[in-house]
Short mmCIF file of C-alpha atoms and ligand atoms in Angstrom, two decimals:
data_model
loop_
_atom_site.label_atom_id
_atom_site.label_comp_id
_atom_site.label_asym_id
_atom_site.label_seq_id
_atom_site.Cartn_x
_atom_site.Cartn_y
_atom_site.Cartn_z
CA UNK A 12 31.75 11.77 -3.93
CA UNK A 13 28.90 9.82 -2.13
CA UNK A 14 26.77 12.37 0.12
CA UNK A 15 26.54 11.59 3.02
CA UNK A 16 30.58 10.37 2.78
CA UNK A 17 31.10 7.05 4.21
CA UNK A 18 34.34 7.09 5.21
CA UNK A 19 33.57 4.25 7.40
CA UNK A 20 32.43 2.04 5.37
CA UNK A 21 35.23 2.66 2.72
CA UNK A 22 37.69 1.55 5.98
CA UNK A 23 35.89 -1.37 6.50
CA UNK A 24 34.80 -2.77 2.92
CA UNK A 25 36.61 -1.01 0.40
CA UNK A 26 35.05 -3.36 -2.03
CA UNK A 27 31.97 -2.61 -1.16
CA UNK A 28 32.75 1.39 -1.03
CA UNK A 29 34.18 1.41 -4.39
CA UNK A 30 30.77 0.22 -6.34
CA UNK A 31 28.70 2.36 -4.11
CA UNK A 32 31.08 5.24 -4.69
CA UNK A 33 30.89 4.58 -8.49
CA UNK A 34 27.53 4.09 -8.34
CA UNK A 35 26.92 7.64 -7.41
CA UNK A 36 29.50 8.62 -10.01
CA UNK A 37 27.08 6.90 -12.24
CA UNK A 38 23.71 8.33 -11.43
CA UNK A 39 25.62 12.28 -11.41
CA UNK A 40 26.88 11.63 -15.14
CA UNK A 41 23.72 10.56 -16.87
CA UNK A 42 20.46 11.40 -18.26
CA UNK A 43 18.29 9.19 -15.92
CA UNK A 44 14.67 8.29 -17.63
CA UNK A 45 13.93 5.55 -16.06
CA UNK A 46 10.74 6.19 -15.37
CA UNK A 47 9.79 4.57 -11.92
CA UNK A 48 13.63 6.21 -10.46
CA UNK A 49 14.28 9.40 -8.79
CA UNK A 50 16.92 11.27 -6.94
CA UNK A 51 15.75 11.20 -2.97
CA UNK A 52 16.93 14.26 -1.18
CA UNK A 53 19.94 14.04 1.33
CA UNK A 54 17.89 13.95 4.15
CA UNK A 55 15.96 10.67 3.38
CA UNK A 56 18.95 9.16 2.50
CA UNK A 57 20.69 10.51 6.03
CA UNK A 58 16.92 8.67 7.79
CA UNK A 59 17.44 6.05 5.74
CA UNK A 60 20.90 5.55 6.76
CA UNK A 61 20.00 5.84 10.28
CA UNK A 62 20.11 3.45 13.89
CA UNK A 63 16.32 3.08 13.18
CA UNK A 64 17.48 0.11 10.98
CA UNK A 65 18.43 -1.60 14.38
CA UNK A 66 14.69 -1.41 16.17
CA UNK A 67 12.41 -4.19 15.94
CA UNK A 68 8.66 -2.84 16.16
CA UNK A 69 5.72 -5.54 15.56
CA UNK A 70 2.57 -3.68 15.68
CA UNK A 71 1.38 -0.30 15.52
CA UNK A 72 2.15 3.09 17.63
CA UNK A 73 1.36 1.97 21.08
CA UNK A 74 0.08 -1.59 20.49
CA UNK A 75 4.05 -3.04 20.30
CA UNK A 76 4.74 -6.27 20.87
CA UNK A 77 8.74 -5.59 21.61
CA UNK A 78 9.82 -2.54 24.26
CA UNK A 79 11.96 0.54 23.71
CA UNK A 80 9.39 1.92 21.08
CA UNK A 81 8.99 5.74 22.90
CA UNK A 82 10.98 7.34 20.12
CA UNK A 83 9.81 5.01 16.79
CA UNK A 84 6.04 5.49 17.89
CA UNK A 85 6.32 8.99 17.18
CA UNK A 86 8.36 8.49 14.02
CA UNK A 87 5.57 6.46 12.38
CA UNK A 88 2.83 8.47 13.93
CA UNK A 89 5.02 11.05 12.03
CA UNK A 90 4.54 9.63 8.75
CA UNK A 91 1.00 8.50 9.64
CA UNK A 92 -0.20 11.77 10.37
CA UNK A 93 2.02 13.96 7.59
CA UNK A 94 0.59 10.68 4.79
CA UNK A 95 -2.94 11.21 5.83
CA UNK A 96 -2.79 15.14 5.40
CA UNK A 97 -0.97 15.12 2.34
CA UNK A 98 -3.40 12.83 0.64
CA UNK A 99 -6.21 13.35 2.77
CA UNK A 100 -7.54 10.40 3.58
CA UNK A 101 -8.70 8.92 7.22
CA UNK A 102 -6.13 6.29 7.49
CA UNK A 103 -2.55 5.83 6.45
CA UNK A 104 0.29 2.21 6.52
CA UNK A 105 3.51 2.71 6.25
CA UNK A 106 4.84 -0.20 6.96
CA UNK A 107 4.48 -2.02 3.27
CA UNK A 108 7.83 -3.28 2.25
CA UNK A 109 7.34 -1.95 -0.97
CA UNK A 110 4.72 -1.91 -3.18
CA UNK A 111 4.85 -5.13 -4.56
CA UNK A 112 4.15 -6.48 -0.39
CA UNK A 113 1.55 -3.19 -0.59
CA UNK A 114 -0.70 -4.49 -3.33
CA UNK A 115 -0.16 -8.23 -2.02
CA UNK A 116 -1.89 -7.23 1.61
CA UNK A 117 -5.14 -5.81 -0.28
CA UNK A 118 -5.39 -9.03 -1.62
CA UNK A 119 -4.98 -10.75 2.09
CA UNK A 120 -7.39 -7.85 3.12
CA UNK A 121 -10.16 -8.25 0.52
CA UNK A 122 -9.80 -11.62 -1.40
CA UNK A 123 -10.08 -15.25 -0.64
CA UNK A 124 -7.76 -17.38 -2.89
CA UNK A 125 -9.30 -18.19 -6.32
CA UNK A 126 -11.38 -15.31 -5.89
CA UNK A 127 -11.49 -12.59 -8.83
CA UNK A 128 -9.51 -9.56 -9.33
CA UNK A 129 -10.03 -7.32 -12.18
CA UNK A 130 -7.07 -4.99 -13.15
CA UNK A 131 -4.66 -3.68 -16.10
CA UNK A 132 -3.20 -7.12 -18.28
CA UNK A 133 0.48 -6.35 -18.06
CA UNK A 134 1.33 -6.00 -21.84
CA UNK A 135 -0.94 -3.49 -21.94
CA UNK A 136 0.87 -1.32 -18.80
CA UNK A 137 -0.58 -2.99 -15.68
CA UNK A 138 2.03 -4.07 -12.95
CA UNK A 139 2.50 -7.95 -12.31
CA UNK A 140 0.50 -7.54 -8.88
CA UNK A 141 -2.75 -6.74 -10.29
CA UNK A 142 -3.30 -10.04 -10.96
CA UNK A 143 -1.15 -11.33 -13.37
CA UNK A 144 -0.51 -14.73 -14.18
CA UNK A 145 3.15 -15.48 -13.44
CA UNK A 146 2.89 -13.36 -9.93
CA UNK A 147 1.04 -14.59 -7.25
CA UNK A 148 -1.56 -12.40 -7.63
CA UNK A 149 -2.23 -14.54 -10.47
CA UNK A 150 -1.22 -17.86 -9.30
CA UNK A 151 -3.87 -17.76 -6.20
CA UNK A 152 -5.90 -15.27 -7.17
CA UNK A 153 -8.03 -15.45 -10.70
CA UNK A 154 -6.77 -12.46 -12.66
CA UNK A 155 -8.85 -11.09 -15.20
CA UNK A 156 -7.04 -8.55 -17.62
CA UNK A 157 -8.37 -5.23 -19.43
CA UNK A 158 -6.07 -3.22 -21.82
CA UNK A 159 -6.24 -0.02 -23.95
CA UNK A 160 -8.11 0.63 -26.91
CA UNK A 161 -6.47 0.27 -30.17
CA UNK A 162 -7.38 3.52 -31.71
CA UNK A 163 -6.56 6.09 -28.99
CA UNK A 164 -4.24 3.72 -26.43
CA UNK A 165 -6.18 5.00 -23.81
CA UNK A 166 -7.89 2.50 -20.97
CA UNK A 167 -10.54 0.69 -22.36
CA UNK A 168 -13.49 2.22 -20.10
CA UNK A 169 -16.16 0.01 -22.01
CA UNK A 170 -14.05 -2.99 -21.54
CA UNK A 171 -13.48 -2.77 -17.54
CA UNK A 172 -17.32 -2.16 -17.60
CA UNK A 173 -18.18 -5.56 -19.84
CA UNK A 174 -15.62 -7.56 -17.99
CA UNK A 175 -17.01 -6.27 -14.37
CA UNK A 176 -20.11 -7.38 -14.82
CA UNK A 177 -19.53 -10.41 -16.30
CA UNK A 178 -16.48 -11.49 -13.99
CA UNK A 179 -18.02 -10.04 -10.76
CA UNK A 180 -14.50 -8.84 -9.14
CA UNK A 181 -14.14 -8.49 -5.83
CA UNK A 182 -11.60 -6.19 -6.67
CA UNK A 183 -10.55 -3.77 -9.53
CA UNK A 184 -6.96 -2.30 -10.00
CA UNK A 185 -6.75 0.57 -11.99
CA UNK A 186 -3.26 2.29 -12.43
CA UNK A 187 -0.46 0.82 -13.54
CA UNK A 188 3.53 0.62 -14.72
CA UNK A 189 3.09 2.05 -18.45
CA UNK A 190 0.49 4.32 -18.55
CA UNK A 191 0.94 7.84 -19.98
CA UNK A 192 -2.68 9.20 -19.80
CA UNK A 193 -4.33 10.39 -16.70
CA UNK A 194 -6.35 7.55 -14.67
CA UNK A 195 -10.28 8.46 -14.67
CA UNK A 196 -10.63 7.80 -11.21
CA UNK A 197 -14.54 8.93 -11.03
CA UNK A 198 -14.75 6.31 -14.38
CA UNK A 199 -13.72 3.29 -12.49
CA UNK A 200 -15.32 4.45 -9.17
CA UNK A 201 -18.87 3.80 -10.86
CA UNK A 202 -17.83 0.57 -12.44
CA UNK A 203 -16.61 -0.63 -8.93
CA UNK A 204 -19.68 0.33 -7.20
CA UNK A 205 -21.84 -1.29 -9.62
CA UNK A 206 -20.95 -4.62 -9.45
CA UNK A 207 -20.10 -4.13 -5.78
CA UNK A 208 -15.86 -4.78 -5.81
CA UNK A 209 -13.43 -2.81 -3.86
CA UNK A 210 -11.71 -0.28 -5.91
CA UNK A 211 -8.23 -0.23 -5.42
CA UNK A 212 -6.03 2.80 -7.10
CA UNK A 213 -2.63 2.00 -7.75
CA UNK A 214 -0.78 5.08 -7.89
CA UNK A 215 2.74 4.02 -7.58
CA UNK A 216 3.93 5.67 -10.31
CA UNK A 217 2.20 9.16 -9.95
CA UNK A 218 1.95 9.58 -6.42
CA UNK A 219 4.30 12.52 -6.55
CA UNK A 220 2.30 14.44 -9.18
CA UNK A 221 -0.91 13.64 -7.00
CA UNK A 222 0.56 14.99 -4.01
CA UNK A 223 1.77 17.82 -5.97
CA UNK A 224 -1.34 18.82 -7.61
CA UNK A 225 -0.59 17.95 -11.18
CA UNK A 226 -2.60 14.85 -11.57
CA UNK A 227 -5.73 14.05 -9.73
CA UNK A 228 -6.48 12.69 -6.54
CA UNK A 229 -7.97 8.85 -6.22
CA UNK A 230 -9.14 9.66 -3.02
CA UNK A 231 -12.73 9.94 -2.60
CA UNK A 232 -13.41 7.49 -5.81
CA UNK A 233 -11.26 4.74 -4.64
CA UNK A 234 -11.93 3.15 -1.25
CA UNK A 235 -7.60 1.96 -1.23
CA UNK A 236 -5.07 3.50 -2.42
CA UNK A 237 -1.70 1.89 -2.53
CA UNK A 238 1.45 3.49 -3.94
CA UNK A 239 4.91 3.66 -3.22
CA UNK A 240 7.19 5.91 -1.92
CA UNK A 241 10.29 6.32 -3.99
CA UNK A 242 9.07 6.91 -7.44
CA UNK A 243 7.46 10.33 -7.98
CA UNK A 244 6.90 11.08 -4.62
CA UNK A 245 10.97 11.03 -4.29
CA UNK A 246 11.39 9.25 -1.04
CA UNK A 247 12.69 5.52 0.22
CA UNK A 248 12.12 2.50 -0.69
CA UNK A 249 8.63 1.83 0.60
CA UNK A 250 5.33 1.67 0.38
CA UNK A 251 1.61 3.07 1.68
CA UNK A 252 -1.83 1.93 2.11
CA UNK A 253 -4.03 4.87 2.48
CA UNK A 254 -7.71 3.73 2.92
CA UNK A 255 -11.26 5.23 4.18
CA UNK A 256 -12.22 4.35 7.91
CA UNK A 257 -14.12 1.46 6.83
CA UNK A 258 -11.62 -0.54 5.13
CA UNK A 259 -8.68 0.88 7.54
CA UNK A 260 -8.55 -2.37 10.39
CA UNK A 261 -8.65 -4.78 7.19
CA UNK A 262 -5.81 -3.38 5.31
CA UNK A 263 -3.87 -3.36 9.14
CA UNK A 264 -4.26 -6.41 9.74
CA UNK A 265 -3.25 -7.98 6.39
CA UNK A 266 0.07 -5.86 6.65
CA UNK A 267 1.12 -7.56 10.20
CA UNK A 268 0.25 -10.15 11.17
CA UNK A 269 -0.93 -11.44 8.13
CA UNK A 270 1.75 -10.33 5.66
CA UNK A 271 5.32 -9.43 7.44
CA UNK A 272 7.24 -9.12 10.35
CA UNK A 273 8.83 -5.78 12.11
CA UNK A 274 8.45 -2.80 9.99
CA UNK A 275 11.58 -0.72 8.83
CA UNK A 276 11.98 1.80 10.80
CA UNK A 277 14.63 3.47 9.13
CA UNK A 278 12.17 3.66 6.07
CA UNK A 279 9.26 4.87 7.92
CA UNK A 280 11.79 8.03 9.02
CA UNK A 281 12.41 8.67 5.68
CA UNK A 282 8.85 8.07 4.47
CA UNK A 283 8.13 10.89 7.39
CA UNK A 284 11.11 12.98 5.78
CA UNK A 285 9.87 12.67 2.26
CA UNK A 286 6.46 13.35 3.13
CA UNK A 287 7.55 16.76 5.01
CA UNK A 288 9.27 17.61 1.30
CA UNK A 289 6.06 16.96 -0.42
CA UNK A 290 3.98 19.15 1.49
CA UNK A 291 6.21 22.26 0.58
CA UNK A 292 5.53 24.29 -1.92
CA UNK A 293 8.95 23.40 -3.81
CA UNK A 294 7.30 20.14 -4.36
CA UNK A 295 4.18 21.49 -6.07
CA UNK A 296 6.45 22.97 -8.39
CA UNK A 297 8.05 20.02 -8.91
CA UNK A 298 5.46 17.86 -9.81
CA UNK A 299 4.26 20.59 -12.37
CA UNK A 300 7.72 20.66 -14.10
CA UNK A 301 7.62 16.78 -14.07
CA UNK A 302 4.71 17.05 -16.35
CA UNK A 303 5.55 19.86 -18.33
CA UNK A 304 8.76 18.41 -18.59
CA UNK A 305 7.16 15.35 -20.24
CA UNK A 306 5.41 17.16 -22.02
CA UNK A 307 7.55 19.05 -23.90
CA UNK A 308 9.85 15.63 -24.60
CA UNK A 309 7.11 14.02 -25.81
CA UNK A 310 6.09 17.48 -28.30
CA UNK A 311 10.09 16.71 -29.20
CA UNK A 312 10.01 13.33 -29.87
CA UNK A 313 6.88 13.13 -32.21
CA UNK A 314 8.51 16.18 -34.10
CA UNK A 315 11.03 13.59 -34.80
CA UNK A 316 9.07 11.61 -36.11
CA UNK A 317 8.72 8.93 -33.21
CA UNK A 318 5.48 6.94 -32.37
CA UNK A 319 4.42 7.67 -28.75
CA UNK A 320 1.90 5.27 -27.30
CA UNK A 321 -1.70 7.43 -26.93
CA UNK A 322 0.11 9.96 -28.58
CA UNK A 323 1.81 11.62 -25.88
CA UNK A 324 1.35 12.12 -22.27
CA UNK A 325 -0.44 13.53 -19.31
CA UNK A 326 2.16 12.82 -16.66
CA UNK A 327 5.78 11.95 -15.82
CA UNK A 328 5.73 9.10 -18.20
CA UNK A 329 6.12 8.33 -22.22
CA UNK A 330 5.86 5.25 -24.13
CA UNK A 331 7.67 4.98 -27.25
CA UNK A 332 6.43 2.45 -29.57
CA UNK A 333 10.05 1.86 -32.10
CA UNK A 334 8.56 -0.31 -34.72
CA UNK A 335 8.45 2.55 -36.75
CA UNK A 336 12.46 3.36 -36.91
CA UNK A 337 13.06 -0.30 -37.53
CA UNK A 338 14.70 -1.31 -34.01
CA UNK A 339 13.77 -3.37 -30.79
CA UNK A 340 13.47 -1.97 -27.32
CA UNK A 341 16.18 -3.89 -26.19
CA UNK A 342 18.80 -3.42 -28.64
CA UNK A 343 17.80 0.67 -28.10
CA UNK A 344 17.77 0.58 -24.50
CA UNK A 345 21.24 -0.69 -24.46
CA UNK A 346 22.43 1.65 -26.79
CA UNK A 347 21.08 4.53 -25.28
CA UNK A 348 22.81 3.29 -21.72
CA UNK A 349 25.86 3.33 -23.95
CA UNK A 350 24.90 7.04 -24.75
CA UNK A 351 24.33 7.93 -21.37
CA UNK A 352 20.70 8.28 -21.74
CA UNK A 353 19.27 5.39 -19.20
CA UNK A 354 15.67 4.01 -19.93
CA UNK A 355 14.12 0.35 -19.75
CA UNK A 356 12.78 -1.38 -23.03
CA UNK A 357 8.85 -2.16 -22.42
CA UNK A 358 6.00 -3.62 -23.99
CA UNK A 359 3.98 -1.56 -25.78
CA UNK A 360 0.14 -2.81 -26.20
CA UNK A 361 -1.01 -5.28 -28.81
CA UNK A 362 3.17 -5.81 -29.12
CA UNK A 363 3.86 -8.53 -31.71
CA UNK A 364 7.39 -9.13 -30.45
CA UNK A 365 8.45 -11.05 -27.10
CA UNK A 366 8.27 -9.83 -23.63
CA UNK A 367 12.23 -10.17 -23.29
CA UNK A 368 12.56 -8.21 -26.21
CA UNK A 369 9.66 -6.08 -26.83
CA UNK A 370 8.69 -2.95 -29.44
CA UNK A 371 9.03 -0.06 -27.21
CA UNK A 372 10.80 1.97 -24.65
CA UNK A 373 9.62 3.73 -21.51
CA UNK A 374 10.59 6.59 -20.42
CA UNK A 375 9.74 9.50 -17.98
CA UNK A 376 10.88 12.66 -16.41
CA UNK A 377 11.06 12.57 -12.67
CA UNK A 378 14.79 12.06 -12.02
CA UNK A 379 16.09 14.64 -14.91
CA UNK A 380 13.51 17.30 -12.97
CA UNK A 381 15.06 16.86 -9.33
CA UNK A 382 18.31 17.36 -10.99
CA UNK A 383 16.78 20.86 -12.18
CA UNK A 384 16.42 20.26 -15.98
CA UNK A 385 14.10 22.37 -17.28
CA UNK A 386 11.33 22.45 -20.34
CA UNK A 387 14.46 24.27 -22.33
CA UNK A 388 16.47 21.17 -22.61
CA UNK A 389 13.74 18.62 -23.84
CA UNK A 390 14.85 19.69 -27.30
CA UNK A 391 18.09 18.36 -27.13
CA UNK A 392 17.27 15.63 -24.99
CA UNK A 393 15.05 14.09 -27.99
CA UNK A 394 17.70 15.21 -30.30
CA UNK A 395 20.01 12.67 -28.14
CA UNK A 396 17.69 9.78 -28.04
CA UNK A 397 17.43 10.42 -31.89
CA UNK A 398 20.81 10.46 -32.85
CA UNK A 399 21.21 7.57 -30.58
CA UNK A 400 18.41 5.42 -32.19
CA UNK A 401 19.62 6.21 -35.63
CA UNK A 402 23.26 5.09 -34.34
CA UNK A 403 22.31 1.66 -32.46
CA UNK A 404 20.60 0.96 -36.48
CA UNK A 405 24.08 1.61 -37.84
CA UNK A 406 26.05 -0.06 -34.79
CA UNK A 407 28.20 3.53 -34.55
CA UNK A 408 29.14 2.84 -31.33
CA UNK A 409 31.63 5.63 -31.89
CA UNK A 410 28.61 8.44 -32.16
CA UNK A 411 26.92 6.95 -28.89
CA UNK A 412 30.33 7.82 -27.33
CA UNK A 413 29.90 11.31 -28.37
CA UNK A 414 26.23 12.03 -27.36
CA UNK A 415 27.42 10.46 -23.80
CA UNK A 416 30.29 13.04 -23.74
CA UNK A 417 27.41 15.50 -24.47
CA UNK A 418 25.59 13.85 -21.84
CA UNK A 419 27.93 14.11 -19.25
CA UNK A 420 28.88 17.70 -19.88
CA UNK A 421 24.96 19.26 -19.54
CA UNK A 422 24.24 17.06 -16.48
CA UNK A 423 27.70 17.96 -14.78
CA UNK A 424 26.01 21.56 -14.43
CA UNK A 425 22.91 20.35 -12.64
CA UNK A 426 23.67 19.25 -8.45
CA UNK A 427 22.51 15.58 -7.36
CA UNK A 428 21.35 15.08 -3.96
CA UNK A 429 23.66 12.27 -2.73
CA UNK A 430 26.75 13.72 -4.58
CA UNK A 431 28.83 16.38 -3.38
C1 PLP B 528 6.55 -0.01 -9.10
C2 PLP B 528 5.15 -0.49 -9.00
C3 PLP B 528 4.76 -1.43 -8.04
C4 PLP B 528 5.74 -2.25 -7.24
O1 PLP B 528 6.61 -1.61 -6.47
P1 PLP B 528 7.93 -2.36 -5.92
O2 PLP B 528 8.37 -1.42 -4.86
O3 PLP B 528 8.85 -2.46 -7.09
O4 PLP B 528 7.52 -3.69 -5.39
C5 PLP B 528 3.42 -1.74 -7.91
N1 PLP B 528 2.51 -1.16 -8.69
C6 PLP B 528 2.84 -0.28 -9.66
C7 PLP B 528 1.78 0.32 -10.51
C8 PLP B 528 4.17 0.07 -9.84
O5 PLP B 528 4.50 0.92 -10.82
#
């Protein structure tokens, strides 16, 4: 059952109820790998289920434009202060929608339309927002794309550095969606500086593990720092600016007024509550198992003989590249789902197929960890994605049945915050 229960919401829309209720049902019985998911703890989803959602709150912490604010100052001050420890940096927003609105407000901060930002070409593992062409960020912004290097699918250092100085950027993205190797922070710092741009670090994807010790910190090399907060980092859906003094009033303003409205409250609790979790030391652990726990999948999977983008990983995340084993991403992906082993299909770089229906699969370990899976299972996980690859080839839809029975039983054993 759904915890918190929500017995009033099954009395009122018992329509409603029922998917939520089986959506819970859903995310207990299965091997989550989406990569960018995880399981937030009961208490943000308590905050995030809280009055706050009723509070309108234009501004900042004592410069309000609406009344009533004496208890939601000190909630975002809250998650102000608790975001700027945790990362320490000198200034902290919270109020991003998510990190899509996040990356958008550097932009409104730094950039005059048709100027040029440098970041991470999609295909190649960048997000949409770093300038790419069917997002705004590439529509009124001029969005100039560096990938990986062929050989070793690792950034393309010497590339960012040519296309800096010849592009001029006034600024450069690094991070991204689909990247499995640890982000050289210092590396891009120097480019940035040298050609003068604003270096922005998108660490959406990893925040948890920086928080957590188990990847390393942007701050210091990159002047911003955007990232959201319910990937790694295990919170809401939201988002964070976290910026030096100098660029702190810029990035404020661009959030409100210049980008949205009243901030959600309810969020920012949660964003408070889910930075209280990270500072623990139960979190520290948990970003370390995240990566050993990818790491020992990955070991797995290239012992069975799949093709793992750079090789294999330095985070949460792994790209499988299925050209190799003579199926699509998509037609895997859905297979797996069938299995009860949930991923997304993805591009993998230099991809000769489609966008819609690309080479690889992404995958990562941040959900599977909260649930308490350990490096002991990684084994059979791969073992499951196997058999399930080989099955989708021979449309067995009878052996993906089994491996979700499998499924189901081993992640039974292991609690979910939000079920009881
Ligand atoms: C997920 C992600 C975003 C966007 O976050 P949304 O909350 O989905 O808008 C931005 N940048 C990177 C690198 C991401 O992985």
């Amino acid at each position: 059952m759904h915890d918190p229960a929500i017995p009033s919401l099954t009395a009122t829309d018992p329509e409603v109820a029922a998917l939520v209720q089986a959506e819970a049902g859903r995310q207990f019985g299965k091997l989550r790998l989406i990569a960018s998911e995880n399981y937030a703890s009961t208490a943000v989803l308590e905050a995030t289920g809280s009055v706050l959602t009723n509070k309108y709150s234009e501004g900042y912490p004592g410069r309000r434009y609406y009344e009533g604010q004496q208890l939601v100052d000190p909630i975002e001050t809250l998650a102000v202060q608790r975001a700027k420890a945790l990362f320490g940096v000198a200034h902290a927003n919270v109020q991003p929608y998510s990190g899509s609105p996040a990356n958008l407000a550097v932009y409104l901060a730094f950039l005059d339309p048709g100027d040029t930002v440098l970041g991470m070409a999609l295909p190649m593992g960048g997000h949409l927002t770093h300038g790419w062409g069917v997002s705004a960020t590439g529509k009124w912004f001029r969005g100039v794309g560096y990938g990986v290097r062929r050989d070793t699918g690792r950034v393309d250092l010497d590339q960012v550095r040519d296309l800096a100085r010849r592009e001029r950027p006034k600024v450069v993205f690094c991070g991204g969606t689909a990247v499995p190797r640890t982000i050289d922070f210092p590396a891009f710092a120097e480019i940035a500086r040298e050609v003068g741009a604003v270096l922005v670090a998108d660490i959406a994807h990893i925040a948890g593990l920086v928080a957590g010790g188990a990847h390393p910190s942007p701050v210091g090399h990159a002047q911003v720092v955007t990232t959201t907060t319910h990937k790694t980092l295990r919170g809401p859906r939201g988002a964070m600016i976290l910026t030096d003094a100098e660029h702190a009033k810029a990035v404020d303003r661009a959030v409100f007024p210049g980008l949205q409205g009243g901030p959600h409250n309810h969020t920012t609790a949660a964003i408070a509550v889910a930075l209280g979790e990270a500072a623990t030391p139960a979190f520290r652990d948990y970003a370390h198992a995240v990566v050993a726990n990818a790491r020992a999948l990955a070991e797995a999977l290239v012992e069975r003989g799949f093709d793992l983008v750079s090789g294999g990983t330095d985070n949460h995340l792994i790209l499988v590249d299925l050209t190799g084993r003579g199926i699509a991403g998509k037609p895997a992906a859905k297979a797996l789902d069938r299995a009860g082993i949930e991923l997304n299909y993805n591009t993998v770089p230099f991809d000769g197929r489609k966008p819609f229906d690309p080479s690889g699969v992404r995958l990562g370990t941040a959900a599977i960890t909260t649930r308490g899976l350990g490096v002991a299972q990684m084994p059979l996980v791969a073992e499951w994605i196997d058999r399930a690859v080989r099955a989708a080839g021979e449309d067995d839809e009878a052996a993906l049945d089994r491996i979700a029975a499998e499924v189901g039983e081993l992640v039974a054993a292991y609690p979910m915050p939000g079920w009881a």
